[in-house]
């Protein structure tokens, strides 16, 4: 207990701040975290764009509004995204389905790079993304914040609000956000039909009864987004012309908020209940139930006024339960044992008039896992294991013209093991080595996709006899800090994946009644992925700080001795910031200049993609931020410019780079009030 006696001269008191940080037990896993301050600064961006601030994390995009994170060259079904502790359902439908998560609900977002996160399941070959809200402060007064962000590119408006209170019948928090953007634009023209709308909300209720701590969490995510009109072509000749063309077809010369076909409409409900019971000072039991309902509709450009009829109408029900025993030994040891169960039911709604891209299916999963940690002096180590049983029952329509319903079953037994060793010579230096073996079952979309995947404007075909991927990954991370002025971190990793599943572009354009599209096939091979991440921070003076980042990854198909497609290119990031001295009620005034240089992806054969990789590019940006503190409220202001020089470029990891350039200059103004 610390008693603080404040001076009674209130007129001299500007602010009282009490801050604390949870001290995590040493771990061998490599983890990077984006805190609340940076999340507020990035308000209005989607989850994947925010994660790009972490070294070694890239995004694979579908146009302007859809993005998924890439960790160490892996994405999609190999990345587990946890929304308040629950693995986000709906991500297994394909790469053009962005995570249905509102970043405004998070207090911090962490990226775990490594395969030691076996608690989260087999879909962690690349790593895991943890989107975590904070606890509710024990304060009986009402507190909250209001936030507004304006973007010039797309004339976008983002509103968000949060209120919370402790005491009474329960501790509670309510969050809401709304976003509207219109057509984005390149330096030369508008990207027609790239607008989006969002309306989201979340509620947290927490109640402690003796040794029992309970929490209920509910979130709703609603979005409607347009797909670049110029990516959907009517005939083969125009498709060949459109690929690589400077200006897309169907480009309007005026701005619009309208969202027309092709477009997507998504609604995601998430409900979580958790109960934590303290057995004694050394152990507790945690029970968690999570339910999710995901509804997705996709609308194509259809004749005779039928564009309002969805061409894809999917509903996914997901139920998850976890029972966990956590024990802390007095000898600096920690043991976690858990049992998990999951059931997914995917259904295609009738009335589309089109064969479904993904068939109806039911999935059952049962799993058991353990994690053991031990600290001994300067050394710490960690080991864990997991077993998963998957049963999948698929009701698919046959691919031949004699259409019939086929009932098929698949069974998978997957094992995961990991071991880590760490050494901390002093607070200034630590070294971690983690080695893990992980197996991942193929998802239904990889086995049974058959038809137009509208978001990526391509025809995808699955492979029904896919086997489980088997990954062996090693990651070695060294961190060195010199007082508070210098920080350096180097991570080196190597991963060998047997039966690696990938989507391969074909030298084929196919004409259908829905238009002409390129063809992509799911295939399986053996692969290796290796790379490194470098992070440097240096405080040049008390007010000037420099940050530098570098990441490199190489993926190779070892069976055919060819590069893997859709691997991130090398990139360098640098920023220089100056913090102004405090002046009266103005605090934390900071100005920074950033630059990101993305190299050309030269590690690729010319015939492996529909279009050769684009040239290297350099993006410059600036950021100014400050805050004003009054007696009752705190006001934050930030002004940011992206693509300051308004350059023309295309990103290799954008699936719609075949048809259009990336966005041009964007000015962002953010205002936030805390009370």
mmCIF file of C-alpha atoms in Angstrom, residues 21 78 81 117 198 241 249 262 273 275 471 478 495 541 554 585:
data_model
loop_
_atom_site.group_PDB
_atom_site.id
_atom_site.type_symbol
_atom_site.label_atom_id
_atom_site.label_comp_id
_atom_site.label_asym_id
_atom_site.label_seq_id
_atom_site.Cartn_x
_atom_site.Cartn_y
_atom_site.Cartn_z
ATOM 1 C CA UNK A 21 2.830 -2.027 -16.223
ATOM 2 C CA UNK A 78 -1.721 -20.089 -41.126
ATOM 3 C CA UNK A 81 -6.355 -14.008 -35.143
ATOM 4 C CA UNK A 117 1.621 -20.400 -29.246
ATOM 5 C CA UNK A 198 -18.875 0.268 -41.145
ATOM 6 C CA UNK A 241 -5.953 -5.526 -72.125
ATOM 7 C CA UNK A 249 -11.810 0.076 -67.199
ATOM 8 C CA UNK A 262 -19.330 -5.889 -57.275
ATOM 9 C CA UNK A 273 -18.418 -15.779 -21.471
ATOM 10 C CA UNK A 275 -15.301 -17.540 -15.543
ATOM 11 C CA UNK A 471 6.013 -27.422 -40.269
ATOM 12 C CA UNK A 478 18.416 -11.292 -29.554
ATOM 13 C CA UNK A 495 10.910 -22.877 -41.509
ATOM 14 C CA UNK A 541 19.264 13.686 -27.809
ATOM 15 C CA UNK A 554 12.700 -15.863 -48.921
ATOM 16 C CA UNK A 585 -1.067 22.918 -20.864
#
